Coordinates of C-alpha atoms in Angstrom, one line a residue:
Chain A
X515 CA 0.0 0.0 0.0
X516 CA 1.3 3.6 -0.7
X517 CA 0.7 6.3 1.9
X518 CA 1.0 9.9 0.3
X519 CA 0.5 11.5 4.1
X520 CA 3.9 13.3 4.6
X521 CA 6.0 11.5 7.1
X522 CA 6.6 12.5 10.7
X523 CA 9.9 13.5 9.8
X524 CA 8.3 15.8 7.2
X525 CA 9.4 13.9 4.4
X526 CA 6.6 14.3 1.5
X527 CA 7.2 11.7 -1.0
X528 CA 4.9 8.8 -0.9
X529 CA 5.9 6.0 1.1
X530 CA 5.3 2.3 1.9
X531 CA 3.1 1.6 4.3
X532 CA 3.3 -1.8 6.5
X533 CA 2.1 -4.8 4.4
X534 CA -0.6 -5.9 3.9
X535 CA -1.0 -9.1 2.2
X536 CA 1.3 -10.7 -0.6
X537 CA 0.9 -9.3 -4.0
X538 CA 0.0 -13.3 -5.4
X539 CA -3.5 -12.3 -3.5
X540 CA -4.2 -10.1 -6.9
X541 CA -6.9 -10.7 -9.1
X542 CA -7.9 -9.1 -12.3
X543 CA -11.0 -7.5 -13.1
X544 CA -12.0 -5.5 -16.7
X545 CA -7.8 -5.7 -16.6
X546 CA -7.0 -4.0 -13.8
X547 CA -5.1 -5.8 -11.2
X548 CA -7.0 -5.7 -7.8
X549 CA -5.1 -6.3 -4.7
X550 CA -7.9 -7.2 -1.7
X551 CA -5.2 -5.9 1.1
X552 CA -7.0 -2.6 -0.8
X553 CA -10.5 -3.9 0.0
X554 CA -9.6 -4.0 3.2
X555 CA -8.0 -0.8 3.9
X556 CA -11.1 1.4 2.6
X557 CA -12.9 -1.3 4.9
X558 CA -11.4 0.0 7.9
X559 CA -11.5 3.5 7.1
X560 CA -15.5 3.0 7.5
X561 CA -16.5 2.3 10.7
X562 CA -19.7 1.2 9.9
X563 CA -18.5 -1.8 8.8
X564 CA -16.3 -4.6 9.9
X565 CA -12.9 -5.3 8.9
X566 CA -14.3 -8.3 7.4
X567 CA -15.2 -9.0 3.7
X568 CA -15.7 -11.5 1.4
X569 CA -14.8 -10.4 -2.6
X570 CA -17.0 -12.5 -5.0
X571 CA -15.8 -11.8 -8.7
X572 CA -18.1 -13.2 -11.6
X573 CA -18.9 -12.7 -15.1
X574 CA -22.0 -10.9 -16.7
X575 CA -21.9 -11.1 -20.3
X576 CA -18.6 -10.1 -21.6
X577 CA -17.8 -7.9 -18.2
X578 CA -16.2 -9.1 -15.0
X579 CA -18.5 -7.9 -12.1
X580 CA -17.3 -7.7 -8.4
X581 CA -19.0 -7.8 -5.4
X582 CA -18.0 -6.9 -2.2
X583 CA -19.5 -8.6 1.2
X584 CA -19.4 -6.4 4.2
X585 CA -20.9 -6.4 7.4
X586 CA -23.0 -3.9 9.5
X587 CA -22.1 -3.0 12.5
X588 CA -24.5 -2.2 15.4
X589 CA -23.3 1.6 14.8
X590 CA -23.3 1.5 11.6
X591 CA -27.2 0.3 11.7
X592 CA -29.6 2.8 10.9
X593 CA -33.2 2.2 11.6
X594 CA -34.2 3.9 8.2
X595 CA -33.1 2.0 5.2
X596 CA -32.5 5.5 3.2
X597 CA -29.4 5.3 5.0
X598 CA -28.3 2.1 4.7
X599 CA -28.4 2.6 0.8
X600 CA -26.2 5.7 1.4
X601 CA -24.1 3.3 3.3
X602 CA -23.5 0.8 1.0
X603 CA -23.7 4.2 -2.0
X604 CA -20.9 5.3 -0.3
X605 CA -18.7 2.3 0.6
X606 CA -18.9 1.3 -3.2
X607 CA -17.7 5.4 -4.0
X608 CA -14.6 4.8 -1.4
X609 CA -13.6 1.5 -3.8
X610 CA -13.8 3.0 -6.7
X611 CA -11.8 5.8 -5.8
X612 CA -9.5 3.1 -4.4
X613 CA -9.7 0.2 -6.9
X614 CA -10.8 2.1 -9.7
X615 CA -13.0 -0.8 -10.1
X616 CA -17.3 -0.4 -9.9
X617 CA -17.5 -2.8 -7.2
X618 CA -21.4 -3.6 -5.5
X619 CA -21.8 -3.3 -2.0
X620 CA -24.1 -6.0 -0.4
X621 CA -24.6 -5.3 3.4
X622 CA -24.6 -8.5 5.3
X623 CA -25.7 -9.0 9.0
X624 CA -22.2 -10.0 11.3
X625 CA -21.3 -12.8 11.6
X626 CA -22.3 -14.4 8.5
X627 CA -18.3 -14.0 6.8
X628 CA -16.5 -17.0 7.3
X629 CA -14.0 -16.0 10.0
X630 CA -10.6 -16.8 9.1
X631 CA -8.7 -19.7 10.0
X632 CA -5.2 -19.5 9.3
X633 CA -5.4 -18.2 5.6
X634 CA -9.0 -16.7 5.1
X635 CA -10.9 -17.2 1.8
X636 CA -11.3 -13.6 1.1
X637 CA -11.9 -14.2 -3.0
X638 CA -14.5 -16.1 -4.5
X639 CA -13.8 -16.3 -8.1
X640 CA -17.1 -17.7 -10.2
X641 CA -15.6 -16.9 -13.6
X642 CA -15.2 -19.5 -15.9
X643 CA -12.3 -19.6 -18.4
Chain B
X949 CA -42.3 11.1 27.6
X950 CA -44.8 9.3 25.7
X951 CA -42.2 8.3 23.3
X952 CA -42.2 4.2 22.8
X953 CA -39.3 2.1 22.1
X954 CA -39.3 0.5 18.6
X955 CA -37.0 -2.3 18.1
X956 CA -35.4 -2.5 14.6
X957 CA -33.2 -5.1 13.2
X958 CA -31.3 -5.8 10.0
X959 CA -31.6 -8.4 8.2
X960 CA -30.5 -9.9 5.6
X961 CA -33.3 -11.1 2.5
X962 CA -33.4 -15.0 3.0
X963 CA -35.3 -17.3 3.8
X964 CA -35.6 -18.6 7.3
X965 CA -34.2 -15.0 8.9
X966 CA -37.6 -14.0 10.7
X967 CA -38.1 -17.4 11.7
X968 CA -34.9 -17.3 13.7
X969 CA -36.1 -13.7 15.1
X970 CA -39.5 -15.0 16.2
X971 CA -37.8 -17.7 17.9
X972 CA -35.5 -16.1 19.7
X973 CA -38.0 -13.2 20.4
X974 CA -40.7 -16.8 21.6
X975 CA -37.8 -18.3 23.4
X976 CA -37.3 -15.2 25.9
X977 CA -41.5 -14.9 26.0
X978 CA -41.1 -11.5 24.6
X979 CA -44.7 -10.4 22.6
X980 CA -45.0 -8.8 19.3
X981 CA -47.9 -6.1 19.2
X982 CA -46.8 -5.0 16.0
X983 CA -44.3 -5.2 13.0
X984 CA -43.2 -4.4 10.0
X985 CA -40.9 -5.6 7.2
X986 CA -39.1 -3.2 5.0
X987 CA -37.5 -4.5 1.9
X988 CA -34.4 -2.8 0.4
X989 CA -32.6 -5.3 -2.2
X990 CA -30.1 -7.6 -0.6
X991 CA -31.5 -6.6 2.9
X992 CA -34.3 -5.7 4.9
X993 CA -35.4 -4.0 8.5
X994 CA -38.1 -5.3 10.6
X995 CA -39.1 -2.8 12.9
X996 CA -41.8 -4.1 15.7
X997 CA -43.2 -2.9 19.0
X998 CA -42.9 -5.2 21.8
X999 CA -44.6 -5.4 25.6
X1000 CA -41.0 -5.5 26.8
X1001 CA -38.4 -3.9 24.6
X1002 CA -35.9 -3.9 27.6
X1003 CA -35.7 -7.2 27.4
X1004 CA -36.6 -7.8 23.4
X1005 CA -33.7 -5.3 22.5
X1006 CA -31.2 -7.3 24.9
X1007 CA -31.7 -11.1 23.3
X1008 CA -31.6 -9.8 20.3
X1009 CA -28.3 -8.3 20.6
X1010 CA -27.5 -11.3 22.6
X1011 CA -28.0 -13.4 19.9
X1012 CA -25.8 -11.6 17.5
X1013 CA -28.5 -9.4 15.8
X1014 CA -27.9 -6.2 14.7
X1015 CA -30.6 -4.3 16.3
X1016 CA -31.2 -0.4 17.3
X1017 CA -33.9 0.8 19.4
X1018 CA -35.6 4.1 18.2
X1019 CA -38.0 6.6 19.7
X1020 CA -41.6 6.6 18.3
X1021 CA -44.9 7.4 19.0
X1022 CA -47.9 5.0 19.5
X1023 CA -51.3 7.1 18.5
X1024 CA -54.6 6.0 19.6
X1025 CA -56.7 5.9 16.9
X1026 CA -60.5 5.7 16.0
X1027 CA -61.5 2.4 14.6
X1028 CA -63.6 4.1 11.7
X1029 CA -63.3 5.6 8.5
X1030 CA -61.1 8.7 8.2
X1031 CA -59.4 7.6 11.4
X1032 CA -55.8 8.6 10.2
X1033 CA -56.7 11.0 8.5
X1034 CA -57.2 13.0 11.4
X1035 CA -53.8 12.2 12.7
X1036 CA -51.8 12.4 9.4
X1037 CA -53.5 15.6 8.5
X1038 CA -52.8 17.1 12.0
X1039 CA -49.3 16.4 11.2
X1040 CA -49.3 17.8 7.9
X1041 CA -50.7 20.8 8.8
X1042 CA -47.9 21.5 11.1
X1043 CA -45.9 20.8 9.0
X1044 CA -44.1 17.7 10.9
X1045 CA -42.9 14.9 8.6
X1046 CA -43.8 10.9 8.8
X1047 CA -40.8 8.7 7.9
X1048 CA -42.4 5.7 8.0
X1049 CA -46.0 4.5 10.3
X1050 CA -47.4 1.2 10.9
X1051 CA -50.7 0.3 12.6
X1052 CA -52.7 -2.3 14.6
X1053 CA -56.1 -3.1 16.0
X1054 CA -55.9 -3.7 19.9
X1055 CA -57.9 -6.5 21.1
X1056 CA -60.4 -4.5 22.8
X1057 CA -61.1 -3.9 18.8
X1058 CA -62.6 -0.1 19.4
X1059 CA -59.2 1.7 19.0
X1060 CA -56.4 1.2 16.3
X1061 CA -52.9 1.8 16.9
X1062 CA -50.9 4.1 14.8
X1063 CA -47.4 3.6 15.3
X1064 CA -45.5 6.7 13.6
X1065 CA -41.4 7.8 13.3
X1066 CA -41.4 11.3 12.6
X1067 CA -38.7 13.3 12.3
X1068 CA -39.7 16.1 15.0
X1069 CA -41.3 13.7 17.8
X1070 CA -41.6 17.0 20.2
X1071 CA -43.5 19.2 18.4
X1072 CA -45.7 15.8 16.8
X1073 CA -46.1 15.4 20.6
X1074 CA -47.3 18.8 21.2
X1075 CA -49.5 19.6 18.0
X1076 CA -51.4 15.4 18.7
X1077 CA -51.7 16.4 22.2
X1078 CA -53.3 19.9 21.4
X1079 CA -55.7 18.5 18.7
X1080 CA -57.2 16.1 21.6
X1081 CA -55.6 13.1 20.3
X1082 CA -54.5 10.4 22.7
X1083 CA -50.9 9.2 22.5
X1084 CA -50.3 5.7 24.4
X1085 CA -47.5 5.4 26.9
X1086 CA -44.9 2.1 27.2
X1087 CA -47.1 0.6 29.8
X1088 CA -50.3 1.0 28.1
X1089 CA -48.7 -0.9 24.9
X1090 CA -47.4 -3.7 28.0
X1091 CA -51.2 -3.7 28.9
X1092 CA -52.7 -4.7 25.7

Protein backbone atom coordinates (compact mmCIF):
# COMPACT_ATOMS: atom_id res chain seq x y z
CA UNK A 1 0.00 0.00 0.00
CA UNK A 2 1.28 3.65 -0.70
CA UNK A 3 0.73 6.27 1.92
CA UNK A 4 0.96 9.85 0.25
CA UNK A 5 0.48 11.51 4.07
CA UNK A 6 3.85 13.30 4.61
CA UNK A 7 6.01 11.47 7.07
CA UNK A 8 6.58 12.53 10.66
CA UNK A 9 9.89 13.46 9.85
CA UNK A 10 8.30 15.83 7.23
CA UNK A 11 9.45 13.90 4.38
CA UNK A 12 6.58 14.26 1.54
CA UNK A 13 7.16 11.69 -1.05
CA UNK A 14 4.92 8.76 -0.93
CA UNK A 15 5.94 6.04 1.09
CA UNK A 16 5.34 2.34 1.89
CA UNK A 17 3.09 1.58 4.28
CA UNK A 18 3.32 -1.84 6.47
CA UNK A 19 2.11 -4.78 4.35
CA UNK A 20 -0.57 -5.90 3.92
CA UNK A 21 -0.99 -9.07 2.21
CA UNK A 22 1.26 -10.74 -0.56
CA UNK A 23 0.93 -9.31 -3.99
CA UNK A 24 0.04 -13.30 -5.40
CA UNK A 25 -3.48 -12.26 -3.50
CA UNK A 26 -4.22 -10.10 -6.95
CA UNK A 27 -6.86 -10.67 -9.13
CA UNK A 28 -7.90 -9.14 -12.32
CA UNK A 29 -11.05 -7.50 -13.14
CA UNK A 30 -12.03 -5.45 -16.67
CA UNK A 31 -7.85 -5.67 -16.60
CA UNK A 32 -6.99 -3.97 -13.80
CA UNK A 33 -5.08 -5.76 -11.21
CA UNK A 34 -6.98 -5.74 -7.84
CA UNK A 35 -5.07 -6.27 -4.68
CA UNK A 36 -7.87 -7.24 -1.73
CA UNK A 37 -5.22 -5.90 1.12
CA UNK A 38 -6.95 -2.61 -0.76
CA UNK A 39 -10.47 -3.94 0.00
CA UNK A 40 -9.57 -3.95 3.24
CA UNK A 41 -7.97 -0.77 3.89
CA UNK A 42 -11.15 1.37 2.55
CA UNK A 43 -12.93 -1.35 4.87
CA UNK A 44 -11.36 -0.01 7.90
CA UNK A 45 -11.54 3.52 7.12
CA UNK A 46 -15.48 3.04 7.55
CA UNK A 47 -16.54 2.30 10.66
CA UNK A 48 -19.70 1.16 9.92
CA UNK A 49 -18.48 -1.75 8.82
CA UNK A 50 -16.33 -4.61 9.92
CA UNK A 51 -12.86 -5.35 8.89
CA UNK A 52 -14.30 -8.34 7.41
CA UNK A 53 -15.19 -9.04 3.75
CA UNK A 54 -15.75 -11.51 1.40
CA UNK A 55 -14.82 -10.43 -2.60
CA UNK A 56 -16.96 -12.51 -4.96
CA UNK A 57 -15.84 -11.80 -8.73
CA UNK A 58 -18.11 -13.23 -11.62
CA UNK A 59 -18.93 -12.67 -15.12
CA UNK A 60 -22.01 -10.89 -16.72
CA UNK A 61 -21.85 -11.06 -20.30
CA UNK A 62 -18.59 -10.11 -21.57
CA UNK A 63 -17.78 -7.87 -18.18
CA UNK A 64 -16.24 -9.07 -15.02
CA UNK A 65 -18.47 -7.86 -12.14
CA UNK A 66 -17.30 -7.73 -8.43
CA UNK A 67 -19.02 -7.79 -5.42
CA UNK A 68 -17.97 -6.92 -2.24
CA UNK A 69 -19.54 -8.61 1.23
CA UNK A 70 -19.42 -6.36 4.22
CA UNK A 71 -20.89 -6.38 7.45
CA UNK A 72 -23.01 -3.92 9.53
CA UNK A 73 -22.06 -3.00 12.48
CA UNK A 74 -24.52 -2.15 15.37
CA UNK A 75 -23.32 1.58 14.80
CA UNK A 76 -23.34 1.54 11.55
CA UNK A 77 -27.15 0.32 11.66
CA UNK A 78 -29.62 2.75 10.88
CA UNK A 79 -33.16 2.18 11.65
CA UNK A 80 -34.24 3.90 8.18
CA UNK A 81 -33.07 2.01 5.16
CA UNK A 82 -32.54 5.55 3.25
CA UNK A 83 -29.36 5.31 5.04
CA UNK A 84 -28.26 2.10 4.69
CA UNK A 85 -28.36 2.58 0.81
CA UNK A 86 -26.21 5.75 1.36
CA UNK A 87 -24.10 3.28 3.28
CA UNK A 88 -23.47 0.83 1.01
CA UNK A 89 -23.70 4.24 -2.01
CA UNK A 90 -20.87 5.25 -0.30
CA UNK A 91 -18.74 2.26 0.61
CA UNK A 92 -18.95 1.34 -3.24
CA UNK A 93 -17.71 5.40 -4.05
CA UNK A 94 -14.58 4.81 -1.38
CA UNK A 95 -13.61 1.53 -3.77
CA UNK A 96 -13.85 2.98 -6.75
CA UNK A 97 -11.82 5.84 -5.83
CA UNK A 98 -9.48 3.10 -4.44
CA UNK A 99 -9.71 0.21 -6.85
CA UNK A 100 -10.80 2.12 -9.74
CA UNK A 101 -12.98 -0.79 -10.13
CA UNK A 102 -17.25 -0.41 -9.86
CA UNK A 103 -17.46 -2.77 -7.18
CA UNK A 104 -21.42 -3.63 -5.54
CA UNK A 105 -21.83 -3.34 -1.97
CA UNK A 106 -24.06 -6.02 -0.38
CA UNK A 107 -24.63 -5.31 3.42
CA UNK A 108 -24.62 -8.48 5.27
CA UNK A 109 -25.67 -9.04 9.01
CA UNK A 110 -22.21 -9.96 11.30
CA UNK A 111 -21.26 -12.82 11.62
CA UNK A 112 -22.27 -14.36 8.47
CA UNK A 113 -18.34 -13.96 6.80
CA UNK A 114 -16.47 -16.98 7.35
CA UNK A 115 -14.01 -15.97 9.96
CA UNK A 116 -10.57 -16.84 9.07
CA UNK A 117 -8.70 -19.75 10.02
CA UNK A 118 -5.21 -19.50 9.32
CA UNK A 119 -5.43 -18.18 5.58
CA UNK A 120 -8.96 -16.73 5.07
CA UNK A 121 -10.88 -17.18 1.78
CA UNK A 122 -11.34 -13.64 1.11
CA UNK A 123 -11.88 -14.22 -2.98
CA UNK A 124 -14.53 -16.05 -4.51
CA UNK A 125 -13.82 -16.29 -8.11
CA UNK A 126 -17.07 -17.74 -10.23
CA UNK A 127 -15.57 -16.85 -13.59
CA UNK A 128 -15.20 -19.55 -15.89
CA UNK A 129 -12.32 -19.59 -18.39
CA UNK B 1 -42.26 11.15 27.61
CA UNK B 2 -44.76 9.26 25.71
CA UNK B 3 -42.24 8.26 23.29
CA UNK B 4 -42.24 4.15 22.77
CA UNK B 5 -39.32 2.14 22.11
CA UNK B 6 -39.29 0.54 18.57
CA UNK B 7 -37.00 -2.28 18.08
CA UNK B 8 -35.42 -2.50 14.55
CA UNK B 9 -33.20 -5.11 13.16
CA UNK B 10 -31.31 -5.82 10.02
CA UNK B 11 -31.56 -8.44 8.18
CA UNK B 12 -30.47 -9.91 5.62
CA UNK B 13 -33.28 -11.10 2.54
CA UNK B 14 -33.39 -14.97 2.97
CA UNK B 15 -35.28 -17.29 3.83
CA UNK B 16 -35.62 -18.58 7.26
CA UNK B 17 -34.17 -15.05 8.86
CA UNK B 18 -37.60 -14.04 10.66
CA UNK B 19 -38.15 -17.37 11.67
CA UNK B 20 -34.91 -17.25 13.72
CA UNK B 21 -36.12 -13.71 15.05
CA UNK B 22 -39.54 -15.02 16.20
CA UNK B 23 -37.81 -17.73 17.85
CA UNK B 24 -35.46 -16.08 19.71
CA UNK B 25 -38.01 -13.20 20.44
CA UNK B 26 -40.66 -16.77 21.59
CA UNK B 27 -37.76 -18.33 23.43
CA UNK B 28 -37.33 -15.21 25.88
CA UNK B 29 -41.49 -14.90 26.02
CA UNK B 30 -41.06 -11.53 24.62
CA UNK B 31 -44.72 -10.36 22.64
CA UNK B 32 -45.02 -8.78 19.27
CA UNK B 33 -47.93 -6.08 19.23
CA UNK B 34 -46.77 -4.96 16.04
CA UNK B 35 -44.34 -5.18 13.05
CA UNK B 36 -43.16 -4.36 9.95
CA UNK B 37 -40.88 -5.65 7.18
CA UNK B 38 -39.11 -3.19 4.98
CA UNK B 39 -37.54 -4.50 1.91
CA UNK B 40 -34.42 -2.83 0.36
CA UNK B 41 -32.65 -5.28 -2.24
CA UNK B 42 -30.07 -7.64 -0.65
CA UNK B 43 -31.45 -6.61 2.94
CA UNK B 44 -34.27 -5.67 4.94
CA UNK B 45 -35.37 -3.97 8.52
CA UNK B 46 -38.08 -5.32 10.59
CA UNK B 47 -39.14 -2.81 12.87
CA UNK B 48 -41.83 -4.05 15.70
CA UNK B 49 -43.19 -2.92 19.04
CA UNK B 50 -42.88 -5.24 21.78
CA UNK B 51 -44.57 -5.40 25.59
CA UNK B 52 -41.02 -5.47 26.80
CA UNK B 53 -38.42 -3.89 24.62
CA UNK B 54 -35.92 -3.92 27.61
CA UNK B 55 -35.74 -7.16 27.42
CA UNK B 56 -36.57 -7.79 23.36
CA UNK B 57 -33.67 -5.34 22.47
CA UNK B 58 -31.22 -7.31 24.86
CA UNK B 59 -31.67 -11.10 23.28
CA UNK B 60 -31.57 -9.75 20.27
CA UNK B 61 -28.30 -8.34 20.61
CA UNK B 62 -27.46 -11.31 22.62
CA UNK B 63 -28.04 -13.45 19.87
CA UNK B 64 -25.76 -11.61 17.49
CA UNK B 65 -28.51 -9.39 15.83
CA UNK B 66 -27.89 -6.25 14.69
CA UNK B 67 -30.62 -4.35 16.26
CA UNK B 68 -31.16 -0.42 17.25
CA UNK B 69 -33.87 0.77 19.45
CA UNK B 70 -35.55 4.08 18.21
CA UNK B 71 -38.05 6.62 19.72
CA UNK B 72 -41.58 6.56 18.34
CA UNK B 73 -44.88 7.45 18.98
CA UNK B 74 -47.85 4.97 19.50
CA UNK B 75 -51.27 7.13 18.46
CA UNK B 76 -54.56 6.00 19.64
CA UNK B 77 -56.73 5.87 16.88
CA UNK B 78 -60.48 5.66 16.03
CA UNK B 79 -61.46 2.38 14.59
CA UNK B 80 -63.63 4.12 11.67
CA UNK B 81 -63.26 5.63 8.45
CA UNK B 82 -61.13 8.68 8.17
CA UNK B 83 -59.41 7.60 11.39
CA UNK B 84 -55.78 8.59 10.17
CA UNK B 85 -56.75 11.00 8.47
CA UNK B 86 -57.24 13.01 11.39
CA UNK B 87 -53.76 12.24 12.67
CA UNK B 88 -51.81 12.36 9.40
CA UNK B 89 -53.50 15.58 8.50
CA UNK B 90 -52.85 17.08 12.00
CA UNK B 91 -49.29 16.37 11.22
CA UNK B 92 -49.31 17.76 7.91
CA UNK B 93 -50.70 20.78 8.84
CA UNK B 94 -47.91 21.53 11.13
CA UNK B 95 -45.89 20.85 9.03
CA UNK B 96 -44.10 17.71 10.88
CA UNK B 97 -42.90 14.93 8.57
CA UNK B 98 -43.85 10.85 8.85
CA UNK B 99 -40.81 8.71 7.88
CA UNK B 100 -42.45 5.74 8.03
CA UNK B 101 -46.01 4.54 10.26
CA UNK B 102 -47.41 1.22 10.86
CA UNK B 103 -50.75 0.32 12.56
CA UNK B 104 -52.66 -2.35 14.58
CA UNK B 105 -56.11 -3.09 16.03
CA UNK B 106 -55.92 -3.68 19.91
CA UNK B 107 -57.87 -6.45 21.08
CA UNK B 108 -60.39 -4.52 22.77
CA UNK B 109 -61.05 -3.87 18.80
CA UNK B 110 -62.62 -0.09 19.40
CA UNK B 111 -59.24 1.73 19.03
CA UNK B 112 -56.35 1.20 16.32
CA UNK B 113 -52.86 1.78 16.88
CA UNK B 114 -50.93 4.05 14.78
CA UNK B 115 -47.37 3.57 15.26
CA UNK B 116 -45.47 6.70 13.58
CA UNK B 117 -41.39 7.77 13.34
CA UNK B 118 -41.45 11.32 12.58
CA UNK B 119 -38.71 13.32 12.32
CA UNK B 120 -39.71 16.11 14.95
CA UNK B 121 -41.34 13.75 17.78
CA UNK B 122 -41.62 17.04 20.21
CA UNK B 123 -43.47 19.24 18.43
CA UNK B 124 -45.70 15.77 16.83
CA UNK B 125 -46.09 15.45 20.59
CA UNK B 126 -47.30 18.85 21.23
CA UNK B 127 -49.46 19.56 17.96
CA UNK B 128 -51.42 15.39 18.71
CA UNK B 129 -51.66 16.41 22.18
CA UNK B 130 -53.26 19.86 21.39
CA UNK B 131 -55.71 18.50 18.73
CA UNK B 132 -57.19 16.13 21.63
CA UNK B 133 -55.60 13.07 20.34
CA UNK B 134 -54.45 10.38 22.67
CA UNK B 135 -50.92 9.24 22.50
CA UNK B 136 -50.33 5.72 24.42
CA UNK B 137 -47.47 5.36 26.92
CA UNK B 138 -44.89 2.15 27.23
CA UNK B 139 -47.13 0.55 29.81
CA UNK B 140 -50.27 0.95 28.05
CA UNK B 141 -48.68 -0.87 24.89
CA UNK B 142 -47.42 -3.73 28.03
CA UNK B 143 -51.18 -3.68 28.93
CA UNK B 144 -52.70 -4.68 25.74
Amino acid sequence: MINSEPCECGRTHPRLMRILGRTDDMIVIRGINVFPSQVESVLMKIPEVGEHYQIIVDRKGPLDIMKVMVEVTETGFSDKIADLMSLSKMISKELKGVLNVVADVELVEPGTIPRSEGKAVRVIDKRKV
Amino acid sequence: MVAIKQISLFVENKPGRMAKVSKTLSDAGVNIRALTVAEAGDFGVIRMVVDDPGNGYKVLHDNGFTVSETEVLAVEMKDIPGGLYEIVNTLGESDVNVDYAYAFVTTKAERAMLIIRVDNLEKARQVLTSAGIKLATKDEIQKI
